[in-house]
C-alpha cells in the first residue's frame, strides 16, 4: 500500500503513514499564478494499492482531488481508495427548494468516476453514502473525540440539536456520563435560534459536540444558554472545524473555555486525529456493524 496525500490532508496523511508504517508517494502539487493546479507524481504506482487522502473543501481541494485521482489512474494501480476526511457540500444533501440540485450527490458522482472505493469520516448525513454507486464506508470520529474529551472530565455531553444527538449519546457512553440535546432552528446560513430548555447544569462541566462548527452560530447559542444556567465550564467539540469568519471569537465571547476539532480539516484546533480510525479500516480491523460497505472487491476502471 502507498499513500498519496493532497494539500488539504498532508498532516493526516503523515500520521496515517506512521501508524500503518507505509510509504507516502512523492507528489509535486503546485499552483500556477492563476491558481490552476499542477500535479506530477514521481513515485511508481503501477500495480500498487494506492490510497489518496484529501479533504474536499474548499472547491480548490475538491478539484485537486479529481486531478490527483486521474494522475494516479494514469499509472495503472492495482486499486485506488479515496479517503475524504471532510466531504464538502455534505450539507447540500437534498433539494430544499424548487430549482435546486442535490449538490452532495453531484460531488459524489464526480469523485466515484476515478476510484474503486471511498471512505468518508462523519459525513453530515449517513445517507450521503447512498449517493455513491461504488463501495463506500463511513467512519466516525466518536472514539478519538471521546478519548480526548474524557480527559476534561465532563459531567454532560450536549448536542446542539436532535440531529447531532445519536453521535453525542455514543460519546457520552464511551466517557460514561450524561447526555442531552437542545433544539435548534436555523433561520439562515448565519443565524440560528435555540429553544430555551432547563438543563440542570449549575456548577457542571459540559462539552457540546457537533459534526461541524462552521460560522460558530450554533455552538455560540448553545454555550450562551449553558452559561446563563450556571455551567462551570463549557467546551465546544466537533469532527470538522471549518471556523468560518469570526467563529472562534464568537465562541470565546459566548464563554467557551476550549475548542476541540479533528484533523479532517487541518488547523490550530485539530487536537484530535482520525488517523487511527482510518488505519483500522484500511487494515480491515474496523467493526463492521452499522456502517455500509456496498460491495467488497474493487472492480476495474472503465478505460
Ligand atoms: C448542522 O446541521 C450542522 O450539524 C452544524 O450544526 C452546523 O453546520 C453548524 O454551523 P454553524 O457553526 O454555522 O452554526
Coordinates of C-alpha atoms and ligand atoms in Angstrom, one line a residue:
X1 CA 0.0 0.0 0.0
X2 CA 1.2 3.5 -0.7
X3 CA -0.4 6.8 0.4
X4 CA -0.9 9.9 -1.8
X5 CA -1.6 13.0 0.3
X6 CA -3.4 16.0 -1.1
X7 CA -2.6 19.6 0.0
X8 CA -5.6 19.7 2.4
X9 CA -4.7 16.5 4.2
X10 CA -0.9 16.4 4.4
X11 CA -0.7 16.1 8.2
X12 CA -3.3 13.4 8.4
X13 CA -1.5 11.5 5.6
X14 CA 1.7 11.7 7.6
X15 CA 0.0 10.4 10.8
X16 CA -1.6 7.6 8.8
X17 CA 1.7 6.6 7.2
X18 CA 3.3 6.5 10.6
X19 CA 0.6 4.3 12.2
X20 CA 0.4 1.9 9.3
X21 CA 4.2 2.0 8.6
X22 CA 3.5 2.6 4.8
X23 CA 5.2 4.8 2.3
X24 CA 3.9 8.2 1.1
X25 CA 4.2 8.8 -2.6
X26 CA 6.4 11.6 -3.9
X27 CA 4.0 14.0 -5.4
X28 CA 4.5 17.6 -6.7
X29 CA 1.5 19.8 -6.2
X30 CA 1.8 23.4 -7.3
X31 CA -0.4 26.3 -8.2
X32 CA 0.2 28.4 -11.3
X33 CA -0.1 32.2 -10.9
X34 CA -3.7 32.0 -11.9
X35 CA -4.3 29.3 -9.2
X36 CA -4.8 26.4 -11.6
X37 CA -3.4 23.3 -10.0
X38 CA -0.4 21.3 -11.4
X39 CA 0.3 17.8 -10.2
X40 CA 3.1 15.4 -11.0
X41 CA 3.6 12.0 -9.3
X42 CA 7.2 11.0 -9.1
X43 CA 6.7 7.6 -7.4
X44 CA 5.9 4.5 -9.3
X45 CA 2.3 3.4 -8.6
X46 CA 1.7 0.6 -11.2
X47 CA 0.1 -2.5 -9.7
X48 CA 0.1 -0.9 -6.2
X49 CA -2.8 -0.4 -3.8
X50 CA -3.0 3.4 -3.7
X51 CA -4.8 5.3 -1.0
X52 CA -5.5 9.0 -1.7
X53 CA -6.2 11.2 1.3
X54 CA -7.8 14.6 0.5
X55 CA -10.4 16.7 2.2
X56 CA -12.7 18.3 -0.5
X57 CA -13.2 21.7 0.9
X58 CA -12.9 24.4 -0.3
X59 CA -13.6 23.9 -4.0
X60 CA -9.9 24.1 -5.0
X61 CA -9.3 21.0 -2.9
X62 CA -12.1 19.1 -4.5
X63 CA -10.7 19.9 -7.9
X64 CA -7.2 19.0 -6.7
X65 CA -8.6 15.6 -5.7
X66 CA -10.1 15.0 -9.1
X67 CA -6.7 15.8 -10.8
X68 CA -4.9 13.6 -8.3
X69 CA -7.2 10.6 -9.0
X70 CA -6.7 11.0 -12.7
X71 CA -2.9 11.2 -12.3
X72 CA -2.8 8.1 -10.1
X73 CA -5.1 6.3 -12.5
X74 CA -2.7 7.0 -15.4
X75 CA -0.1 4.8 -13.7
X76 CA -2.5 1.8 -13.6
X77 CA -2.5 1.0 -9.9
X78 CA -3.9 -2.3 -8.7
X79 CA -6.6 -0.5 -6.7
X80 CA -7.4 3.1 -5.7
X81 CA -9.1 4.1 -2.4
X82 CA -10.1 7.7 -1.9
X83 CA -10.3 8.9 1.7
X84 CA -12.3 12.1 2.1
X85 CA -11.8 13.2 5.7
X86 CA -14.2 16.1 5.3
X87 CA -16.7 15.7 2.5
X88 CA -17.5 19.3 1.3
X89 CA -21.1 20.0 0.1
X90 CA -22.3 17.4 2.6
X91 CA -24.8 20.0 4.0
X92 CA -26.4 20.3 0.5
X93 CA -27.7 16.8 0.9
X94 CA -31.2 17.4 -0.6
X95 CA -33.1 19.9 -2.7
X96 CA -34.6 22.2 -0.2
X97 CA -36.4 24.4 -2.7
X98 CA -37.6 24.0 -6.3
X99 CA -34.9 24.8 -8.8
X100 CA -32.0 23.3 -6.7
X101 CA -30.0 20.2 -7.3
X102 CA -28.6 17.8 -4.7
X103 CA -25.0 19.1 -4.9
X104 CA -23.7 16.5 -2.5
X105 CA -24.9 13.8 -4.8
X106 CA -23.3 15.6 -7.8
X107 CA -20.0 15.7 -6.0
X108 CA -20.2 12.0 -5.1
X109 CA -20.7 11.2 -8.8
X110 CA -17.6 13.3 -9.7
X111 CA -15.4 11.6 -7.1
X112 CA -16.5 8.0 -7.8
X113 CA -15.7 8.3 -11.5
X114 CA -12.0 7.5 -10.9
X115 CA -11.7 5.4 -7.8
X116 CA -12.5 1.8 -6.6
X117 CA -13.8 2.8 -3.2
X118 CA -14.4 5.8 -1.0
X119 CA -14.0 6.3 2.8
X120 CA -15.8 9.2 4.5
X121 CA -15.4 10.4 8.1
X122 CA -18.6 11.6 9.8
X123 CA -20.5 12.7 6.6
X124 CA -23.1 15.3 7.5
X125 CA -25.8 12.7 7.0
X126 CA -25.3 8.9 6.8
X127 CA -27.4 8.7 3.6
X128 CA -24.7 10.6 1.7
X129 CA -23.1 7.2 1.3
X130 CA -26.1 6.3 -0.9
X131 CA -25.0 9.0 -3.4
X132 CA -22.1 6.7 -4.4
X133 CA -22.6 3.7 -6.7
X134 CA -19.2 2.2 -5.7
X135 CA -18.1 0.6 -2.4
X136 CA -18.2 3.3 0.3
X137 CA -17.6 3.3 4.0
X138 CA -18.5 5.9 6.6
X139 CA -16.3 6.1 9.7
X140 CA -17.0 8.0 12.8
X141 CA -14.6 10.1 14.9
X142 CA -16.6 9.3 18.1
X143 CA -13.8 7.2 19.6
X144 CA -10.8 9.6 19.2
X145 CA -13.0 12.6 20.2
X146 CA -14.4 10.8 23.2
X147 CA -10.9 9.8 24.4
X148 CA -9.8 13.4 24.3
X149 CA -13.0 14.8 25.9
X150 CA -12.7 12.2 28.7
X151 CA -9.5 13.9 29.9
X152 CA -11.6 17.1 30.5
X153 CA -13.9 15.1 32.9
X154 CA -17.3 16.4 31.6
X155 CA -20.5 15.9 33.6
X156 CA -22.7 16.2 30.5
X157 CA -22.3 15.9 26.7
X158 CA -24.8 18.0 24.9
X159 CA -26.0 18.0 21.3
X160 CA -27.0 21.4 19.9
X161 CA -29.9 19.8 18.1
X162 CA -31.7 16.5 17.9
X163 CA -29.8 15.6 14.6
X164 CA -26.5 15.6 16.5
X165 CA -27.9 13.6 19.4
X166 CA -27.1 10.0 18.2
X167 CA -23.4 10.8 18.0
X168 CA -23.5 12.7 21.3
X169 CA -25.1 9.7 23.0
X170 CA -22.3 7.5 21.8
X171 CA -19.6 9.9 23.0
X172 CA -21.3 10.1 26.5
X173 CA -21.5 6.3 26.6
X174 CA -17.7 6.0 25.9
X175 CA -17.0 8.6 28.6
X176 CA -19.6 7.3 31.0
X177 CA -21.5 10.5 31.6
X178 CA -24.9 12.0 31.0
X179 CA -26.1 13.3 27.6
X180 CA -28.9 15.6 26.4
X181 CA -29.8 17.8 23.5
X182 CA -31.0 21.3 22.7
X183 CA -33.4 22.2 19.9
X184 CA -32.0 24.5 17.3
X185 CA -33.9 26.2 14.5
X186 CA -31.9 27.6 11.6
X187 CA -33.1 31.0 10.3
X188 CA -30.5 31.2 7.6
X189 CA -26.8 30.3 6.9
X190 CA -25.6 32.7 9.7
X191 CA -28.4 32.8 12.2
X192 CA -29.8 30.1 14.5
X193 CA -32.4 30.2 17.3
X194 CA -32.1 27.9 20.3
X195 CA -35.2 26.9 22.2
X196 CA -35.0 27.5 26.0
X197 CA -34.5 24.3 27.9
X198 CA -33.9 23.6 31.6
X199 CA -30.7 21.6 31.7
X200 CA -29.6 21.4 35.4
X201 CA -26.0 22.4 34.6
X202 CA -25.3 24.7 37.6
X203 CA -21.7 24.2 38.5
X204 CA -21.2 21.4 35.9
X205 CA -18.7 20.9 33.1
X206 CA -20.4 20.5 29.7
X207 CA -19.0 19.5 26.3
X208 CA -21.1 20.4 23.3
X209 CA -20.4 18.0 20.4
X210 CA -21.5 18.6 16.8
X211 CA -20.3 17.2 13.5
X212 CA -19.4 20.7 12.1
X213 CA -18.5 24.1 13.5
X214 CA -18.8 26.5 10.6
X215 CA -19.7 30.1 11.5
X216 CA -19.9 29.1 15.2
X217 CA -23.5 30.4 15.4
X218 CA -24.9 27.0 16.6
X219 CA -22.3 26.5 19.3
X220 CA -22.4 30.1 20.5
X221 CA -26.2 30.0 21.0
X222 CA -25.8 26.7 22.9
X223 CA -22.9 28.0 25.0
X224 CA -24.8 31.1 26.0
X225 CA -27.7 29.0 27.2
X226 CA -25.5 26.8 29.3
X227 CA -23.6 29.7 30.8
X228 CA -26.9 31.5 31.7
X229 CA -27.9 28.4 33.6
X230 CA -24.7 28.4 35.6
X231 CA -22.4 25.9 33.8
X232 CA -18.9 26.0 35.3
X233 CA -17.1 25.3 32.1
X234 CA -18.2 24.7 28.5
X235 CA -16.2 23.1 25.8
X236 CA -17.1 23.0 22.1
X237 CA -16.0 19.9 20.2
X238 CA -16.6 18.8 16.6
X239 CA -15.3 16.5 14.0
X240 CA -15.0 19.1 11.2
X241 CA -13.8 22.6 12.3
X242 CA -14.4 25.0 9.4
X243 CA -14.3 28.0 11.7
X244 CA -15.6 30.5 9.1
X245 CA -15.1 34.2 9.6
X246 CA -15.1 35.1 13.3
X247 CA -16.3 31.7 14.6
X248 CA -13.6 31.4 17.3
X249 CA -14.2 34.9 18.5
X250 CA -17.9 34.2 18.6
X251 CA -17.3 31.1 20.7
X252 CA -14.9 32.8 23.1
X253 CA -17.3 35.8 23.5
X254 CA -20.1 33.3 24.4
X255 CA -17.9 31.9 27.2
X256 CA -16.4 28.8 25.6
X257 CA -13.3 27.6 27.5
X258 CA -11.8 25.3 24.9
X259 CA -12.4 24.4 21.2
X260 CA -11.5 20.9 20.0
X261 CA -11.7 19.6 16.4
X262 CA -10.1 16.8 14.5
X263 CA -7.7 16.8 11.6
X264 CA -10.3 16.1 8.9
X265 CA -9.8 19.9 8.4
X266 CA -6.3 20.8 9.5
X267 CA -5.9 23.9 11.6
X268 CA -4.9 25.2 15.0
X269 CA -7.8 23.4 16.8
X270 CA -7.1 20.0 15.3
X271 CA -6.2 18.4 18.6
X272 CA -7.6 15.0 17.7
X273 CA -6.5 12.8 14.9
X274 CA -8.8 10.5 12.9
X275 CA -5.7 8.6 11.6
X276 CA -6.3 5.7 13.9
X277 CA -9.8 5.0 12.8
X278 CA -8.8 5.3 9.1
X279 CA -5.9 2.9 9.7
X280 CA -8.2 0.4 11.4
X281 CA -10.4 0.5 8.4
X282 CA -7.6 0.1 5.9
X283 CA -6.1 -2.8 7.9
X284 CA -9.5 -4.4 8.0
X285 CA -9.8 -4.1 11.8
X286 CA -12.8 -1.8 11.9
X287 CA -16.0 -3.0 13.4
X288 CA -18.4 -4.0 10.5
X289 CA -21.7 -3.3 12.3
X290 CA -23.7 -0.2 11.4
X291 CA -21.5 1.2 8.6
X292 CA -22.3 0.5 5.0
X293 CA -20.0 -1.3 2.6
X294 CA -22.0 -1.9 -0.5
X295 CA -19.6 -4.3 -2.4
X296 CA -16.4 -5.9 -1.3
X297 CA -13.9 -6.4 -4.1
X298 CA -12.8 -3.3 -6.1
X299 CA -13.6 -3.6 -9.7
X300 CA -11.6 -2.4 -12.7
X301 CA -11.5 1.0 -14.1
X302 CA -13.5 1.9 -17.2
X303 CA -11.0 2.8 -19.9
Ligands
LIG1 C1 -26.0 21.5 11.0 O1 -26.9 20.7 10.8 C2 -24.6 21.0 11.5 O2 -24.7 19.8 12.2 C3 -24.0 22.1 12.3 O3 -24.7 22.3 13.5 C4 -23.8 23.4 11.6 O4 -23.3 23.1 10.3 C5 -23.0 24.4 12.3 O5 -23.0 25.5 11.6 P1 -22.6 26.9 12.3 O6 -21.4 26.8 13.0 O7 -22.5 27.9 11.1 O8 -23.8 27.3 13.1

